[in-house]
């Protein structure tokens, strides 16, 4: 349980988006969305919805994204393809206690 920070760096705009997810019971849905402006492309908005489960072992727990839905609203070509690469379905991400990132 807790706050997730979704950090985007290295593009035309760097930003952090905070979101929360309740993983009580070992599953949860993380929803991350943001609106921002990049000149000359204009306004961009996105929403990522990721269903997560805790998998792995007690000694090496991982998050597994079981369902991903990415929605982009922008006139910039190719952004939807880039956004869909942020999370891959069934990818396991290690859980590191006290870490600043998974």
Coordinates of C-alpha atoms in Angstrom, one line a residue, residues 17 22 28 85 87 94:
X17 CA 2.9 12.0 -11.1
X22 CA -4.1 -0.4 -2.4
X28 CA -4.5 -3.7 -6.8
X85 CA 6.3 0.7 -23.7
X87 CA 4.7 -1.1 -18.8
X94 CA 11.3 -6.5 -8.2

